[in-house]
Short mmCIF file of C-alpha atoms in Angstrom, two decimals:
data_model
loop_
_atom_site.label_atom_id
_atom_site.label_comp_id
_atom_site.label_asym_id
_atom_site.label_seq_id
_atom_site.Cartn_x
_atom_site.Cartn_y
_atom_site.Cartn_z
CA UNK A 1 39.21 6.87 -168.84
CA UNK A 2 39.55 10.65 -168.97
CA UNK A 3 39.22 11.62 -172.62
CA UNK A 4 40.39 15.21 -172.24
CA UNK A 5 43.97 14.20 -171.43
CA UNK A 6 46.52 13.84 -174.22
CA UNK A 7 49.71 11.87 -173.72
CA UNK A 8 51.65 11.67 -176.95
CA UNK A 9 55.28 10.68 -177.24
CA UNK A 10 56.81 11.49 -173.89
CA UNK A 11 55.99 11.54 -170.23
CA UNK A 12 53.82 14.68 -170.10
CA UNK A 13 50.04 14.64 -170.05
CA UNK A 14 48.29 17.63 -171.54
CA UNK A 15 44.67 18.44 -170.71
CA UNK A 16 42.44 19.65 -173.51
CA UNK A 17 42.10 23.16 -172.02
CA UNK A 18 45.89 23.55 -171.91
CA UNK A 19 46.26 22.19 -175.43
CA UNK A 20 43.72 24.67 -176.82
CA UNK A 21 45.39 27.57 -175.02
CA UNK A 22 48.83 26.58 -176.31
CA UNK A 23 47.54 26.41 -179.87
CA UNK A 24 45.90 29.83 -179.39
CA UNK A 25 49.32 31.15 -178.29
CA UNK A 26 50.71 29.85 -181.59
CA UNK A 27 52.71 27.04 -180.02
CA UNK A 28 52.17 24.89 -183.11
CA UNK A 29 54.07 24.68 -186.39
CA UNK A 30 57.68 25.81 -186.01
CA UNK A 31 56.97 27.14 -182.53
CA UNK A 32 56.84 24.98 -179.41
CA UNK A 33 56.38 25.28 -175.67
CA UNK A 34 59.67 25.24 -173.77
CA UNK A 35 59.46 24.09 -170.14
CA UNK A 36 62.35 24.41 -167.72
CA UNK A 37 62.64 23.52 -164.07
CA UNK A 38 64.75 26.11 -162.30
CA UNK A 39 65.72 26.86 -158.69
CA UNK A 40 63.27 29.27 -157.11
CA UNK A 41 60.17 29.78 -155.04
CA UNK A 42 59.75 28.96 -151.39
CA UNK A 43 59.86 25.18 -151.96
CA UNK A 44 63.04 25.13 -154.03
CA UNK A 45 62.07 24.46 -157.67
CA UNK A 46 59.73 26.26 -160.05
CA UNK A 47 58.61 25.93 -163.67
CA UNK A 48 59.52 28.37 -166.40
CA UNK A 49 57.58 28.21 -169.67
CA UNK A 50 57.73 30.18 -172.90
CA UNK A 51 56.94 29.86 -176.58
CA UNK A 52 60.16 29.28 -178.54
CA UNK A 53 61.24 28.26 -182.05
CA UNK A 54 64.93 27.38 -181.63
CA UNK A 55 66.14 23.97 -180.48
CA UNK A 56 69.52 23.55 -178.82
CA UNK A 57 71.74 20.47 -178.56
CA UNK A 58 70.61 19.89 -174.97
CA UNK A 59 66.87 19.91 -175.78
CA UNK A 60 64.60 16.91 -175.73
CA UNK A 61 61.03 16.71 -177.05
CA UNK A 62 58.93 15.58 -174.08
CA UNK A 63 55.54 15.79 -175.82
CA UNK A 64 54.58 15.73 -179.47
CA UNK A 65 51.41 15.26 -181.47
CA UNK A 66 50.32 16.38 -184.94
CA UNK A 67 49.94 20.03 -183.91
CA UNK A 68 52.05 20.67 -180.84
CA UNK A 69 55.48 20.03 -179.29
CA UNK A 70 56.76 20.54 -175.77
CA UNK A 71 60.52 20.72 -175.32
CA UNK A 72 62.74 20.68 -172.22
CA UNK A 73 66.47 20.85 -171.61
CA UNK A 74 68.10 17.62 -170.42
CA UNK A 75 68.50 18.95 -166.86
CA UNK A 76 64.74 19.55 -166.57
CA UNK A 77 63.55 16.28 -168.13
CA UNK A 78 64.09 14.26 -164.95
CA UNK A 79 61.59 16.47 -163.11
CA UNK A 80 58.89 16.24 -165.79
CA UNK A 81 58.08 12.52 -165.87
CA UNK A 82 54.33 12.21 -165.24
CA UNK A 83 53.75 15.97 -165.29
CA UNK A 84 50.17 17.00 -166.07
CA UNK A 85 49.60 20.43 -167.60
CA UNK A 86 46.18 22.07 -167.36
CA UNK A 87 44.87 25.58 -167.94
CA UNK A 88 42.53 27.50 -165.68
CA UNK A 89 40.71 30.70 -166.55
CA UNK A 90 39.85 31.60 -162.96
CA UNK A 91 39.10 35.27 -162.48
CA UNK A 92 41.84 35.78 -159.87
CA UNK A 93 44.59 33.45 -161.07
CA UNK A 94 44.20 32.31 -164.65
CA UNK A 95 47.03 30.47 -166.34
CA UNK A 96 48.72 27.14 -166.79
CA UNK A 97 48.71 24.66 -163.91
CA UNK A 98 51.42 22.05 -163.42
CA UNK A 99 50.62 18.92 -161.42
CA UNK A 100 53.73 16.89 -160.72
CA UNK A 101 53.37 13.43 -159.13
CA UNK A 102 57.06 13.54 -158.14
CA UNK A 103 56.55 16.64 -155.98
CA UNK A 104 56.94 15.74 -152.31
CA UNK A 105 56.14 19.23 -151.10
CA UNK A 106 54.75 22.43 -152.58
CA UNK A 107 54.28 25.97 -151.43
CA UNK A 108 50.88 27.36 -150.47
CA UNK A 109 50.42 29.29 -153.70
CA UNK A 110 51.40 26.30 -155.86
CA UNK A 111 54.18 28.14 -157.69
CA UNK A 112 57.06 25.96 -156.51
CA UNK A 113 57.73 22.38 -155.48
CA UNK A 114 60.28 20.07 -153.91
CA UNK A 115 61.20 16.52 -154.96
#
């Protein structure tokens, strides 16, 4: 069992490195991480993520624990089931990494996917 993966209420798994980075970005408390799946990239779909503090009627909490929430709009939720979020501090391309088991195809740079 991999102990650095968190899977609270919802279908998203959050690696410890990503969780720590989100908390450092003040994604806890009233703030939360908003993830959207939008058309874009060379494979058709891409992720958009930002820290937010306002919920809308079309939002759904897809991950929650004592310190952190991840929210997505209802159109994006279908693409997020099983999503694993990690964080890499590579010198060339640091940032959040999204691994989606539903992705049938991805682009070479990993920025977009197709289901």
